[in-house]
Short mmCIF file of C-alpha atoms in Angstrom, two decimals:
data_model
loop_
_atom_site.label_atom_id
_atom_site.label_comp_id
_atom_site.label_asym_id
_atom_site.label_seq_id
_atom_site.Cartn_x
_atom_site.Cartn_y
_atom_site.Cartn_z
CA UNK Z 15 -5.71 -97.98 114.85
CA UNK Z 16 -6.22 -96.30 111.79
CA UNK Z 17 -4.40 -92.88 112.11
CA UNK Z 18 -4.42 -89.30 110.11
CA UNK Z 19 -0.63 -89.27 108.40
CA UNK Z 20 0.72 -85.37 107.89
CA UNK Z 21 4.36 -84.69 105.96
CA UNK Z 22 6.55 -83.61 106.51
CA UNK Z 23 7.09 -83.64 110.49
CA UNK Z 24 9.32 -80.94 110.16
CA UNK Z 25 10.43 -77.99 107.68
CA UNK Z 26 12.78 -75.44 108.24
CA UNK Z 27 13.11 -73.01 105.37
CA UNK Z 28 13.97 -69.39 104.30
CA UNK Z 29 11.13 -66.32 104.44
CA UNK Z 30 9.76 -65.94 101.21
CA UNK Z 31 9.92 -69.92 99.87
CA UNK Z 32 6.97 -71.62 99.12
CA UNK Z 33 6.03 -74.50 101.36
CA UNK Z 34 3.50 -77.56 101.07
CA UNK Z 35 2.30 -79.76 104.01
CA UNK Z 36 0.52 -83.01 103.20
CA UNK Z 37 -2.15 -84.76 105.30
CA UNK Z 38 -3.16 -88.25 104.35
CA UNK Z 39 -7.09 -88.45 106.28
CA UNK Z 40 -8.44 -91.34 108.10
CA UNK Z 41 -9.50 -93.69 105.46
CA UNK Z 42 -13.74 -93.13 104.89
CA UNK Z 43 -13.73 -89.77 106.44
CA UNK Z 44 -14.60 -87.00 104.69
CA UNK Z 45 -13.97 -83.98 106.78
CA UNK Z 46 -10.98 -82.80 106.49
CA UNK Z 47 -9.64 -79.94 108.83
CA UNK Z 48 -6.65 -77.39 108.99
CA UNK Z 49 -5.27 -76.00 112.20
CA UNK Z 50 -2.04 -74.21 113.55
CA UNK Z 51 -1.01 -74.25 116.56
CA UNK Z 52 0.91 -71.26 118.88
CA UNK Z 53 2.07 -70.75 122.07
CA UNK Z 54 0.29 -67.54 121.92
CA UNK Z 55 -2.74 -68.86 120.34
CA UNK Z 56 -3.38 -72.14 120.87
CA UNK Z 57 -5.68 -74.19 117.96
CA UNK Z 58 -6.93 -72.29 115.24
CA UNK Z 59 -9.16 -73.24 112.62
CA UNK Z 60 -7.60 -72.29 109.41
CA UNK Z 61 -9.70 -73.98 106.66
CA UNK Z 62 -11.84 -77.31 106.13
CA UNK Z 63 -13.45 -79.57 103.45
CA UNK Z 64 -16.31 -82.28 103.30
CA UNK Z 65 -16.14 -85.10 100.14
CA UNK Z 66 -13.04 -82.13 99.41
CA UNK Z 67 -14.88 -79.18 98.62
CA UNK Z 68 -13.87 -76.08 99.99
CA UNK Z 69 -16.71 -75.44 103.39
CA UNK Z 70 -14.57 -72.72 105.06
CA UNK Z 71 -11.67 -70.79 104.78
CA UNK Z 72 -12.49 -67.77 106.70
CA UNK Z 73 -9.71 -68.35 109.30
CA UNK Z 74 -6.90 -68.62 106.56
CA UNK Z 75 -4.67 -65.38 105.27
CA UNK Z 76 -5.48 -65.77 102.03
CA UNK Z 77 -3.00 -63.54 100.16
CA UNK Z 78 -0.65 -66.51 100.79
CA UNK Z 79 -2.43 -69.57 102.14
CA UNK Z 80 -4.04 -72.08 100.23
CA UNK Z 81 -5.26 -75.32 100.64
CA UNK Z 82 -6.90 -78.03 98.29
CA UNK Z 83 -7.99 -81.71 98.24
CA UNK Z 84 -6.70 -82.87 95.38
CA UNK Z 85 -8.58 -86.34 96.08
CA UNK Z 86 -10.02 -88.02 98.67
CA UNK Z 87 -7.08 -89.56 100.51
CA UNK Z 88 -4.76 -86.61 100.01
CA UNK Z 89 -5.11 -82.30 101.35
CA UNK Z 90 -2.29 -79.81 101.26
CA UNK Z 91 -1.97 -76.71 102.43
CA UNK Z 92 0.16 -73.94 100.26
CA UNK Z 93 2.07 -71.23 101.75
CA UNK Z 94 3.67 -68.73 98.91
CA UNK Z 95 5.48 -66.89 100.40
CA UNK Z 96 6.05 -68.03 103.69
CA UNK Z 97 7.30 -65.22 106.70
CA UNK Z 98 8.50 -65.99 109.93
CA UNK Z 99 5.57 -65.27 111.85
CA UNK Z 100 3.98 -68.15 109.96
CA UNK Z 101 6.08 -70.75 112.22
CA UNK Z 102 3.69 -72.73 113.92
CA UNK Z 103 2.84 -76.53 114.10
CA UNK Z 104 0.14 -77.29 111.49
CA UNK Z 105 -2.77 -80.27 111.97
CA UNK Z 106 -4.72 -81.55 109.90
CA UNK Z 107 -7.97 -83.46 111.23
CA UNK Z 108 -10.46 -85.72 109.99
CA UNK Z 109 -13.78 -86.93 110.81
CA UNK Z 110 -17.34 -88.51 109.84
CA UNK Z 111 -19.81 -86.57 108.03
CA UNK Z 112 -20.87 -83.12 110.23
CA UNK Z 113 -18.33 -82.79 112.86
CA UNK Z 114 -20.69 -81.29 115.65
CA UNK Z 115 -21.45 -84.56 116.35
CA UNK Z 116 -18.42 -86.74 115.49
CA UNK Z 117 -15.09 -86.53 116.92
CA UNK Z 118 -12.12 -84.80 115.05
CA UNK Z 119 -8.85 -87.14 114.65
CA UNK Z 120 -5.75 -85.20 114.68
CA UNK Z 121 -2.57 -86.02 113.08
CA UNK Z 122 0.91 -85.70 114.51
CA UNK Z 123 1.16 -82.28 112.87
CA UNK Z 124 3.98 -80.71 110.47
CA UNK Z 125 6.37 -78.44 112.70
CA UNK Z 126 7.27 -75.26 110.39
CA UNK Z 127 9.99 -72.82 110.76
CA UNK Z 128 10.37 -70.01 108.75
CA UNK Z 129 13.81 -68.52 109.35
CA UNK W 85 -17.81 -64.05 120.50
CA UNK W 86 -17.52 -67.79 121.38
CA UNK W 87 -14.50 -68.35 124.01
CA UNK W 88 -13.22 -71.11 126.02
CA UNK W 89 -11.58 -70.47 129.26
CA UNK W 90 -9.10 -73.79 130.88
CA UNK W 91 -7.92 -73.54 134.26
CA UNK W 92 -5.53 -73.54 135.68
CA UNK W 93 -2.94 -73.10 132.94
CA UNK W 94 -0.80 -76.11 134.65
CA UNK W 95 -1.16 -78.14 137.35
CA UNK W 96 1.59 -80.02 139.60
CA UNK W 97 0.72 -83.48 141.27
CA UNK W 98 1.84 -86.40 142.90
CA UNK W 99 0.90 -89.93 142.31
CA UNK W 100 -2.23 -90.71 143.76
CA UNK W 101 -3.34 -87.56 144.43
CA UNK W 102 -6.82 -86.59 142.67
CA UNK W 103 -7.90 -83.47 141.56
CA UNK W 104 -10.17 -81.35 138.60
CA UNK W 105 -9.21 -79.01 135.69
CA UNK W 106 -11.98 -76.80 134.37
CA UNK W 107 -12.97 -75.45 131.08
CA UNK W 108 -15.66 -72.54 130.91
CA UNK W 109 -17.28 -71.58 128.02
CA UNK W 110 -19.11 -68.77 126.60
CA UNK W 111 -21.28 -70.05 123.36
CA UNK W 112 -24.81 -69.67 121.86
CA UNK W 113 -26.39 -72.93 121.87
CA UNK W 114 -23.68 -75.58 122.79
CA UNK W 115 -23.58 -78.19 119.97
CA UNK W 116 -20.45 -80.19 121.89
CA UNK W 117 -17.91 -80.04 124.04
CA UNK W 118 -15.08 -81.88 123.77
CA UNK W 119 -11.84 -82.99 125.70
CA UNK W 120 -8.70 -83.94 124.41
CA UNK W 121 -5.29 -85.29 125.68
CA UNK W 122 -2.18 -83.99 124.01
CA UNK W 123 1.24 -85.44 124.21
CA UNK W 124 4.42 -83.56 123.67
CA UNK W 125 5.42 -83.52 119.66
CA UNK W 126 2.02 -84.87 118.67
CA UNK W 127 -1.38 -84.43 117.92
CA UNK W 128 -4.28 -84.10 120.24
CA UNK W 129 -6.22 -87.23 121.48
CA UNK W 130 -9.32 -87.42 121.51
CA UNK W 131 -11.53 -88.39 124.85
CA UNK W 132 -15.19 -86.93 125.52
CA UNK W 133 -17.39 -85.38 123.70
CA UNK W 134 -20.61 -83.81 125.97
CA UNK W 135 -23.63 -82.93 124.76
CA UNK W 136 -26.08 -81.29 127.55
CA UNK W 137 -26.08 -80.48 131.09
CA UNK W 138 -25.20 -83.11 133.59
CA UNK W 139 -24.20 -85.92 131.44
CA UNK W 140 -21.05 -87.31 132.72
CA UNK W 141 -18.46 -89.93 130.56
CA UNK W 142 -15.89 -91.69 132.28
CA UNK W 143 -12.52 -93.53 130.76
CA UNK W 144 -10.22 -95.10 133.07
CA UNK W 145 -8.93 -92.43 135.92
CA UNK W 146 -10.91 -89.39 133.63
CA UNK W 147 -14.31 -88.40 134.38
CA UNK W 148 -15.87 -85.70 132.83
CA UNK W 149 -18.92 -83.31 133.46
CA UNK W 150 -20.86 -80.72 132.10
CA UNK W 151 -23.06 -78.13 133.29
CA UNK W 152 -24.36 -74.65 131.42
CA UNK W 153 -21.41 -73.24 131.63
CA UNK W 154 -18.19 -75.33 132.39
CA UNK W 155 -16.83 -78.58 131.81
CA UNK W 156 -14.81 -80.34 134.87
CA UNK W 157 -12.03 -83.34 133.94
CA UNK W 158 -11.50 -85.20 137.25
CA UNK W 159 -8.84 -87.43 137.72
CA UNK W 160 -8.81 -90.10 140.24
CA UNK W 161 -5.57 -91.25 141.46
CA UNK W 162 -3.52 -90.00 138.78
CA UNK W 163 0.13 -91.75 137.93
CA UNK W 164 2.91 -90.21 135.88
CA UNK W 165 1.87 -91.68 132.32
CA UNK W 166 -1.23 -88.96 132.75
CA UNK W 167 1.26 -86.12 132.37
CA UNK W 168 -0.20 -84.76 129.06
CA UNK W 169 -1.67 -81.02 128.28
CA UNK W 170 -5.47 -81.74 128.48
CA UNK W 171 -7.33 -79.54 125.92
CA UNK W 172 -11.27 -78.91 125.77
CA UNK W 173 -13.04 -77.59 122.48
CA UNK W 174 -16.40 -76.26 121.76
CA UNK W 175 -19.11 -76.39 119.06
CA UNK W 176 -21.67 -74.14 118.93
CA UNK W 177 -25.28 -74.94 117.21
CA UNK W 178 -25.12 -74.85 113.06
CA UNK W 179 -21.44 -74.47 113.53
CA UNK W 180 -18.89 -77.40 112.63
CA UNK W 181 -15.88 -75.13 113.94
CA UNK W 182 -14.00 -76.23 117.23
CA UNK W 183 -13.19 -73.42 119.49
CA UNK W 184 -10.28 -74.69 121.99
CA UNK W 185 -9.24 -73.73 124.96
CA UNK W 186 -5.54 -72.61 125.36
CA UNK W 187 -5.23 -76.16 127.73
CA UNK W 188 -4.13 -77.03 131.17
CA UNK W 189 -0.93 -78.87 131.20
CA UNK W 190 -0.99 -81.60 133.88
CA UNK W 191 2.31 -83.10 135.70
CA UNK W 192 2.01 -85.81 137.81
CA UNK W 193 5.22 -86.91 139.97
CA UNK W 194 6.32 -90.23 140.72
#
């Protein structure tokens, strides 16, 4: 089964370091979605991209997040300078065309802590 | 403001024994709804997707329903591998954004 890929699984790093997570979409799709995840919060939307243009970032902090799709089988998301209340598990997601209709893939997700 | 409500927020049961989590949801003009599976240390799964009022889908011990207003996940004679936090999602009309719920996590004992 073809499968989204995210790196790393886990970071653990100092407040104020930068810090990149990598997703690697399902091959074909080109939706490409950011969550993170929280006890407190659940799944939240942070940002996501069709054939990797920017569609919405409204749910991102964007004094310090940033994400990009440098091409089609690669999308990071940026986080300069990272705080502790930015620990969270981060997904990435992918999907066909207009996601109302199609399914969203998630990967295994990138487990952050920001001591 | 578009909200998803699971309940209940976990559920205990032994092998065999069949029961329903819901997931009620407040949303102008439901695009989708959506149910999926999540495993401990990964991502979720997907399962359903619904589209109107009273169509059912059905995969292995999972049925799921929708009316107006809530989504119900039965399972039929659950066993221990269905132990997962089940999560359901919304899309609203000329919205691409999932809305989850906060999930119900399921045990089911041997």
């Amino acid at each position: 089964d073809a499968r989204v890929t995210q790196t790393p699984r886990h970071k653990v790093t100092e407040m104020g370091q930068e810090v990149t997570m990598r997703c690697q979409p399902i091959l074909g799709h080109n939706t490409v979605f950011w969550y993170r995840q929280t006890m407190m919060q659940g799944l939240e939307l942070l940002a996501y991209f069709r054939n990797r243009a920017p569609l919405d970032d409204s749910g991102m902090p964007k004094d310090r997040f940033s994400a990009e799709m440098p091409d089609a089988t690669l999308a990071t998301l940026k986080i300069q300078p990272s705080e502790p209340r930015d620990s969270a598990v981060y997904f990435c997601a992918s999907g066909l065309g207009d996601g109302g209709n199609q399914p969203q893939h998630f990967g295994d997700g990138t487990r952050l802590s920001i001591l | 403001e578009d909200q998803v409500t699971q309940s209940p927020e976990a559920l205990r049961l032994q092998e065999g024994e069949s029961s329903s989590l819901n997931c009620s949801y407040t949303v102008s003009g439901l695009r989708g709804l959506f149910w999926y599976r999540q495993d401990p240390g990964k991502g979720p799964e997907f399962l359903f997707t619904l589209y109107s009022a009273g169509e059912e889908k059905e995969k292995e011990r999972l049925k799921a329903t929708l009316t107006k207003k809530e989504s119900f996940l039965h399972i039929t004679a659950p066993k221990p591998e269905d132990s997962a936090t089940y999560l359901c999602a919304v899309i609203k009309g000329g919205s691409e954004k999932l809305v989850f719920g906060k999930g119900t996590k399921l045990t089911v004992n041997p």
